[in-house]
PDB file of C-alpha atoms in Angstrom:
ATOM      1  CA  PHE A   1       0.000   0.000   0.000  1.00 89.00           C
ATOM      2  CA  GLY A   2       2.817   2.386   0.809  1.00 91.00           C
ATOM      3  CA  GLY A   3       4.113   2.627  -2.752  1.00 94.00           C
ATOM      4  CA  LEU A   4       0.627   3.130  -4.165  1.00 95.00           C
ATOM      5  CA  PHE A   5      -0.166   5.828  -1.594  1.00 93.00           C
ATOM      6  CA  MET A   6       3.104   7.564  -2.491  1.00 95.00           C
ATOM      7  CA  ALA A   7       2.360   7.362  -6.228  1.00 95.00           C
ATOM      8  CA  TYR A   8      -1.126   8.725  -5.636  1.00 94.00           C
ATOM      9  CA  SER A   9       0.249  11.626  -3.578  1.00 94.00           C
ATOM     10  CA  VAL A  10       2.903  12.546  -6.136  1.00 96.00           C
ATOM     11  CA  TYR A  11       0.521  12.453  -9.098  1.00 96.00           C
ATOM     12  CA  ARG A  12      -2.284  14.211  -7.253  1.00 95.00           C
ATOM     13  CA  TYR A  13       0.128  17.032  -6.529  1.00 96.00           C
ATOM     14  CA  ALA A  14       1.304  17.040 -10.166  1.00 96.00           C
ATOM     15  CA  TYR A  15      -2.209  16.910 -11.714  1.00 96.00           C
ATOM     16  CA  PRO A  16      -4.695  18.354  -9.203  1.00 95.00           C
ATOM     17  CA  GLU A  17      -7.303  19.364 -11.813  1.00 94.00           C
ATOM     18  CA  ALA A  18      -7.268  15.952 -13.509  1.00 93.00           C
ATOM     19  CA  PHE A  19      -7.508  14.092 -10.197  1.00 94.00           C
ATOM     20  CA  ALA A  20     -10.393  16.319  -9.089  1.00 94.00           C
ATOM     21  CA  GLU A  21     -12.142  15.646 -12.399  1.00 92.00           C
ATOM     22  CA  GLY A  22     -11.498  11.912 -12.128  1.00 92.00           C
ATOM     23  CA  SER A  23     -12.853  11.764  -8.598  1.00 94.00           C
ATOM     24  CA  ARG A  24     -16.158  13.189  -9.823  1.00 92.00           C
ATOM     25  CA  HIS A  25     -16.741   9.838 -11.525  1.00 91.00           C
ATOM     26  CA  LEU A  26     -16.693   7.945  -8.225  1.00 94.00           C
ATOM     27  CA  ASP A  27     -19.872   7.250  -6.299  1.00 93.00           C
ATOM     28  CA  PHE A  28     -19.861   9.229  -3.043  1.00 94.00           C
ATOM     29  CA  TRP A  29     -22.750   7.286  -1.519  1.00 96.00           C
ATOM     30  CA  ILE A  30     -21.312   3.848  -2.221  1.00 96.00           C
ATOM     31  CA  GLY A  31     -18.054   4.943  -0.606  1.00 95.00           C
ATOM     32  CA  THR A  32     -19.876   6.405   2.380  1.00 96.00           C
ATOM     33  CA  ILE A  33     -22.079   3.339   2.850  1.00 98.00           C
ATOM     34  CA  ASN A  34     -19.035   1.094   2.487  1.00 97.00           C
ATOM     35  CA  THR A  35     -17.228   3.087   5.165  1.00 97.00           C
ATOM     36  CA  ALA A  36     -20.157   2.595   7.549  1.00 98.00           C
ATOM     37  CA  LEU A  37     -20.295  -1.132   6.708  1.00 98.00           C
ATOM     38  CA  LEU A  38     -16.595  -1.623   7.335  1.00 97.00           C
ATOM     39  CA  LEU A  39     -16.530   0.365  10.576  1.00 97.00           C
ATOM     40  CA  THR A  40     -19.566  -1.557  11.835  1.00 98.00           C
ATOM     41  CA  SER A  41     -17.976  -4.877  10.889  1.00 98.00           C
ATOM     42  CA  SER A  42     -14.870  -3.877  12.848  1.00 98.00           C
ATOM     43  CA  LEU A  43     -17.082  -3.109  15.834  1.00 98.00           C
ATOM     44  CA  PHE A  44     -18.591  -6.601  15.595  1.00 98.00           C
ATOM     45  CA  VAL A  45     -15.126  -8.171  15.453  1.00 98.00           C
ATOM     46  CA  ALA A  46     -14.128  -6.251  18.595  1.00 98.00           C
ATOM     47  CA  LEU A  47     -17.355  -7.262  20.343  1.00 98.00           C
ATOM     48  CA  GLY A  48     -16.722 -10.881  19.356  1.00 98.00           C
ATOM     49  CA  ASP A  49     -13.221 -10.727  20.819  1.00 98.00           C
ATOM     50  CA  HIS A  50     -14.640  -9.321  24.031  1.00 98.00           C
ATOM     51  CA  ALA A  51     -17.350 -12.014  24.082  1.00 98.00           C
ATOM     52  CA  ILE A  52     -14.994 -14.981  23.772  1.00 98.00           C
ATOM     53  CA  LYS A  53     -12.821 -13.653  26.588  1.00 97.00           C
ATOM     54  CA  ALA A  54     -15.978 -13.877  28.718  1.00 97.00           C
ATOM     55  CA  GLY A  55     -16.687 -17.379  27.415  1.00 96.00           C
ATOM     56  CA  ARG A  56     -19.731 -16.376  25.358  1.00 98.00           C
ATOM     57  CA  HIS A  57     -19.385 -18.560  22.256  1.00 97.00           C
ATOM     58  CA  ALA A  58     -22.828 -17.803  20.817  1.00 97.00           C
ATOM     59  CA  THR A  59     -22.120 -14.073  20.980  1.00 98.00           C
ATOM     60  CA  LEU A  60     -18.727 -14.590  19.332  1.00 98.00           C
ATOM     61  CA  ARG A  61     -20.352 -16.527  16.502  1.00 98.00           C
ATOM     62  CA  GLY A  62     -23.084 -13.945  16.019  1.00 98.00           C
ATOM     63  CA  CYS A  63     -20.581 -11.109  15.957  1.00 98.00           C
ATOM     64  CA  LEU A  64     -18.282 -12.876  13.499  1.00 98.00           C
ATOM     65  CA  ILE A  65     -21.181 -13.778  11.210  1.00 98.00           C
ATOM     66  CA  ALA A  66     -22.357 -10.159  11.279  1.00 98.00           C
ATOM     67  CA  ALA A  67     -18.815  -8.913  10.545  1.00 98.00           C
ATOM     68  CA  TRP A  68     -18.478 -11.418   7.683  1.00 98.00           C
ATOM     69  CA  LEU A  69     -21.823 -10.428   6.156  1.00 98.00           C
ATOM     70  CA  LEU A  70     -21.017  -6.719   6.389  1.00 98.00           C
ATOM     71  CA  GLY A  71     -17.615  -7.336   4.789  1.00 98.00           C
ATOM     72  CA  ALA A  72     -19.224  -9.349   1.991  1.00 98.00           C
ATOM     73  CA  LEU A  73     -21.758  -6.566   1.420  1.00 98.00           C
ATOM     74  CA  PHE A  74     -18.880  -4.065   1.258  1.00 98.00           C
ATOM     75  CA  LEU A  75     -17.274  -6.140  -1.502  1.00 98.00           C
ATOM     76  CA  ALA A  76     -20.566  -6.559  -3.356  1.00 98.00           C
ATOM     77  CA  LEU A  77     -21.016  -2.777  -3.447  1.00 98.00           C
ATOM     78  CA  LYS A  78     -17.383  -2.285  -4.495  1.00 97.00           C
ATOM     79  CA  PHE A  79     -17.758  -4.782  -7.349  1.00 97.00           C
ATOM     80  CA  HIS A  80     -21.006  -3.039  -8.373  1.00 97.00           C
ATOM     81  CA  GLU A  81     -19.037   0.196  -8.545  1.00 96.00           C
ATOM     82  CA  TYR A  82     -16.290  -1.518 -10.577  1.00 95.00           C
ATOM     83  CA  HIS A  83     -18.931  -2.802 -13.000  1.00 95.00           C
ATOM     84  CA  SER A  84     -20.364   0.686 -13.449  1.00 94.00           C
ATOM     85  CA  LYS A  85     -16.877   1.967 -14.325  1.00 93.00           C
ATOM     86  CA  TYR A  86     -16.567  -0.838 -16.886  1.00 93.00           C
ATOM     87  CA  VAL A  87     -19.910   0.112 -18.437  1.00 92.00           C
ATOM     88  CA  GLU A  88     -18.803   3.770 -18.575  1.00 91.00           C
ATOM     89  CA  HIS A  89     -15.523   2.750 -20.298  1.00 89.00           C
ATOM     90  CA  LEU A  90     -13.536   4.045 -17.348  1.00 90.00           C
ATOM     91  CA  VAL A  91     -11.360   0.977 -16.785  1.00 90.00           C
ATOM     92  CA  PRO A  92      -7.770   1.799 -17.753  1.00 88.00           C
ATOM     93  CA  GLY A  93      -6.505  -0.379 -20.559  1.00 82.00           C
ATOM     94  CA  LEU A  94      -9.931  -1.880 -21.364  1.00 71.00           C
ATOM     95  CA  ASN A  95     -11.274   0.435 -24.042  1.00 78.00           C
ATOM     96  CA  PHE A  96     -10.774   3.426 -21.768  1.00 87.00           C
ATOM     97  CA  ARG A  97     -12.696   6.334 -23.199  1.00 86.00           C
ATOM     98  CA  TYR A  98     -13.177   9.754 -21.705  1.00 84.00           C
ATOM     99  CA  ASP A  99     -15.784  11.528 -23.813  1.00 80.00           C
ATOM    100  CA  GLU A 100     -15.897  14.842 -22.009  1.00 77.00           C
ATOM    101  CA  PRO A 101     -13.811  17.534 -23.685  1.00 75.00           C
ATOM    102  CA  THR A 102     -10.597  17.948 -21.750  1.00 78.00           C
ATOM    103  CA  HIS A 103      -6.884  17.697 -22.325  1.00 84.00           C
ATOM    104  CA  TRP A 104      -6.595  15.804 -19.020  1.00 87.00           C
ATOM    105  CA  ALA A 105      -7.771  12.400 -20.314  1.00 88.00           C
ATOM    106  CA  PRO A 106      -4.385  10.646 -19.809  1.00 90.00           C
ATOM    107  CA  GLN A 107      -4.079  12.020 -16.270  1.00 93.00           C
ATOM    108  CA  ILE A 108      -7.685  11.073 -15.496  1.00 92.00           C
ATOM    109  CA  GLN A 109      -6.888   7.570 -16.703  1.00 93.00           C
ATOM    110  CA  LEU A 110      -3.912   7.575 -14.298  1.00 95.00           C
ATOM    111  CA  PHE A 111      -6.215   8.620 -11.445  1.00 95.00           C
ATOM    112  CA  ILE A 112      -8.642   5.826 -12.257  1.00 94.00           C
ATOM    113  CA  PHE A 113      -5.785   3.324 -12.558  1.00 95.00           C
ATOM    114  CA  LEU A 114      -4.600   4.281  -9.067  1.00 96.00           C
ATOM    115  CA  TYR A 115      -8.188   4.070  -7.799  1.00 95.00           C
ATOM    116  CA  PHE A 116      -8.507   0.515  -9.124  1.00 95.00           C
ATOM    117  CA  ALA A 117      -5.050  -0.481  -7.891  1.00 96.00           C
ATOM    118  CA  LEU A 118      -5.610   0.832  -4.360  1.00 97.00           C
ATOM    119  CA  THR A 119      -9.187  -0.334  -3.911  1.00 97.00           C
ATOM    120  CA  GLY A 120      -8.467  -3.623  -5.689  1.00 97.00           C
ATOM    121  CA  LEU A 121      -5.551  -4.366  -3.354  1.00 97.00           C
ATOM    122  CA  HIS A 122      -7.816  -3.483  -0.448  1.00 98.00           C
ATOM    123  CA  ALA A 123     -10.487  -5.852  -1.802  1.00 98.00           C
ATOM    124  CA  VAL A 124      -7.947  -8.688  -1.993  1.00 98.00           C
ATOM    125  CA  HIS A 125      -7.036  -8.064   1.648  1.00 98.00           C
ATOM    126  CA  MET A 126     -10.741  -8.109   2.512  1.00 98.00           C
ATOM    127  CA  LEU A 127     -11.168 -11.480   0.786  1.00 98.00           C
ATOM    128  CA  PHE A 128      -8.353 -12.885   2.919  1.00 98.00           C
ATOM    129  CA  GLY A 129     -10.004 -11.320   5.967  1.00 98.00           C
ATOM    130  CA  LEU A 130     -13.344 -12.921   5.166  1.00 98.00           C
ATOM    131  CA  GLY A 131     -11.572 -16.264   4.857  1.00 98.00           C
ATOM    132  CA  ALA A 132      -9.848 -15.694   8.188  1.00 98.00           C
ATOM    133  CA  ILE A 133     -13.146 -14.831   9.896  1.00 98.00           C
ATOM    134  CA  ALA A 134     -14.669 -18.025   8.483  1.00 98.00           C
ATOM    135  CA  TRP A 135     -11.653 -19.955   9.784  1.00 98.00           C
ATOM    136  CA  VAL A 136     -12.145 -18.560  13.311  1.00 98.00           C
ATOM    137  CA  LEU A 137     -15.823 -19.514  13.146  1.00 98.00           C
ATOM    138  CA  TRP A 138     -14.785 -23.034  12.141  1.00 98.00           C
ATOM    139  CA  LEU A 139     -12.283 -23.169  15.022  1.00 98.00           C
ATOM    140  CA  ASP A 140     -14.956 -22.075  17.469  1.00 97.00           C
ATOM    141  CA  LEU A 141     -17.430 -24.652  16.196  1.00 96.00           C
ATOM    142  CA  ARG A 142     -14.745 -27.320  16.724  1.00 97.00           C
ATOM    143  CA  GLY A 143     -14.202 -26.173  20.310  1.00 95.00           C
ATOM    144  CA  ARG A 144     -10.696 -24.877  19.650  1.00 97.00           C
ATOM    145  CA  VAL A 145     -11.447 -21.340  20.803  1.00 96.00           C
ATOM    146  CA  THR A 146     -12.018 -20.751  24.502  1.00 96.00           C
ATOM    147  CA  ALA A 147     -11.818 -17.925  27.006  1.00 95.00           C
ATOM    148  CA  GLN A 148      -8.250 -19.079  27.674  1.00 96.00           C
ATOM    149  CA  ARG A 149      -7.310 -19.877  24.048  1.00 96.00           C
ATOM    150  CA  HIS A 150      -8.531 -16.926  22.016  1.00 95.00           C
ATOM    151  CA  GLY A 151      -5.364 -15.938  20.153  1.00 96.00           C
ATOM    152  CA  ALA A 152      -6.879 -16.718  16.754  1.00 97.00           C
ATOM    153  CA  VAL A 153      -9.765 -14.342  17.439  1.00 97.00           C
ATOM    154  CA  GLU A 154      -7.344 -11.589  18.446  1.00 97.00           C
ATOM    155  CA  MET A 155      -5.044 -12.081  15.447  1.00 98.00           C
ATOM    156  CA  VAL A 156      -7.882 -12.124  12.921  1.00 98.00           C
ATOM    157  CA  GLY A 157      -9.386  -9.103  14.684  1.00 98.00           C
ATOM    158  CA  LEU A 158      -6.117  -7.197  14.365  1.00 98.00           C
ATOM    159  CA  TYR A 159      -5.930  -8.067  10.676  1.00 98.00           C
ATOM    160  CA  TRP A 160      -9.532  -6.962  10.122  1.00 98.00           C
ATOM    161  CA  HIS A 161      -8.855  -3.683  11.923  1.00 97.00           C
ATOM    162  CA  PHE A 162      -5.773  -3.188   9.708  1.00 96.00           C
ATOM    163  CA  VAL A 163      -7.994  -3.567   6.623  1.00 96.00           C
ATOM    164  CA  ASP A 164     -10.382  -1.082   8.206  1.00 95.00           C
ATOM    165  CA  CYS A 165      -7.579   1.422   8.861  1.00 95.00           C
ATOM    166  CA  VAL A 166      -6.362   1.181   5.276  1.00 95.00           C
ATOM    167  CA  TRP A 167      -9.887   2.013   4.095  1.00 96.00           C
ATOM    168  CA  ILE A 168     -10.010   5.021   6.424  1.00 95.00           C
ATOM    169  CA  PHE A 169      -7.040   6.401   4.475  1.00 91.00           C
ATOM    170  CA  LEU A 170      -8.329   5.306   1.057  1.00 93.00           C
ATOM    171  CA  TYR A 171     -11.825   6.710   1.271  1.00 93.00           C
ATOM    172  CA  PRO A 172     -10.887  10.397   1.645  1.00 89.00           C
ATOM    173  CA  LEU A 173      -8.364  10.091  -1.194  1.00 85.00           C
TER     174      LEU A 173
END
């Protein structure tokens, strides 16, 4: 992520008008809803961690299922947004076409490339996180997670919060 954030910062500074124009093609409400979904899923992961430390397995399971569903909904909305960019011919390299009159088309394509690279990398991390949450659920169902042995819940929770933190930086960009 660090290299992509640096590239974004350098090019945003170099082409502020093009990046502002490119950002107008993103869906504010999908991003805002996705932020709420991801923050809420992180809350459920934290509540699940707290629950297992108190020995409440049913609460842990409910919290992890809720976190997983919210994460999956986040990805569904993100892929919907990706599809809309494809339909609008705003996917770099795949018949990219910017019909509005401007001399910034190459820089707008760069903005959209960085958007796809950053959010796509984030989506891959989310997929791994969803798999990890499912793994912790499986461990709990097998009786391998207890109030004394909850390291897996903590580690997956930390990873999920990392994914959340990355999004907190991505969304405003």
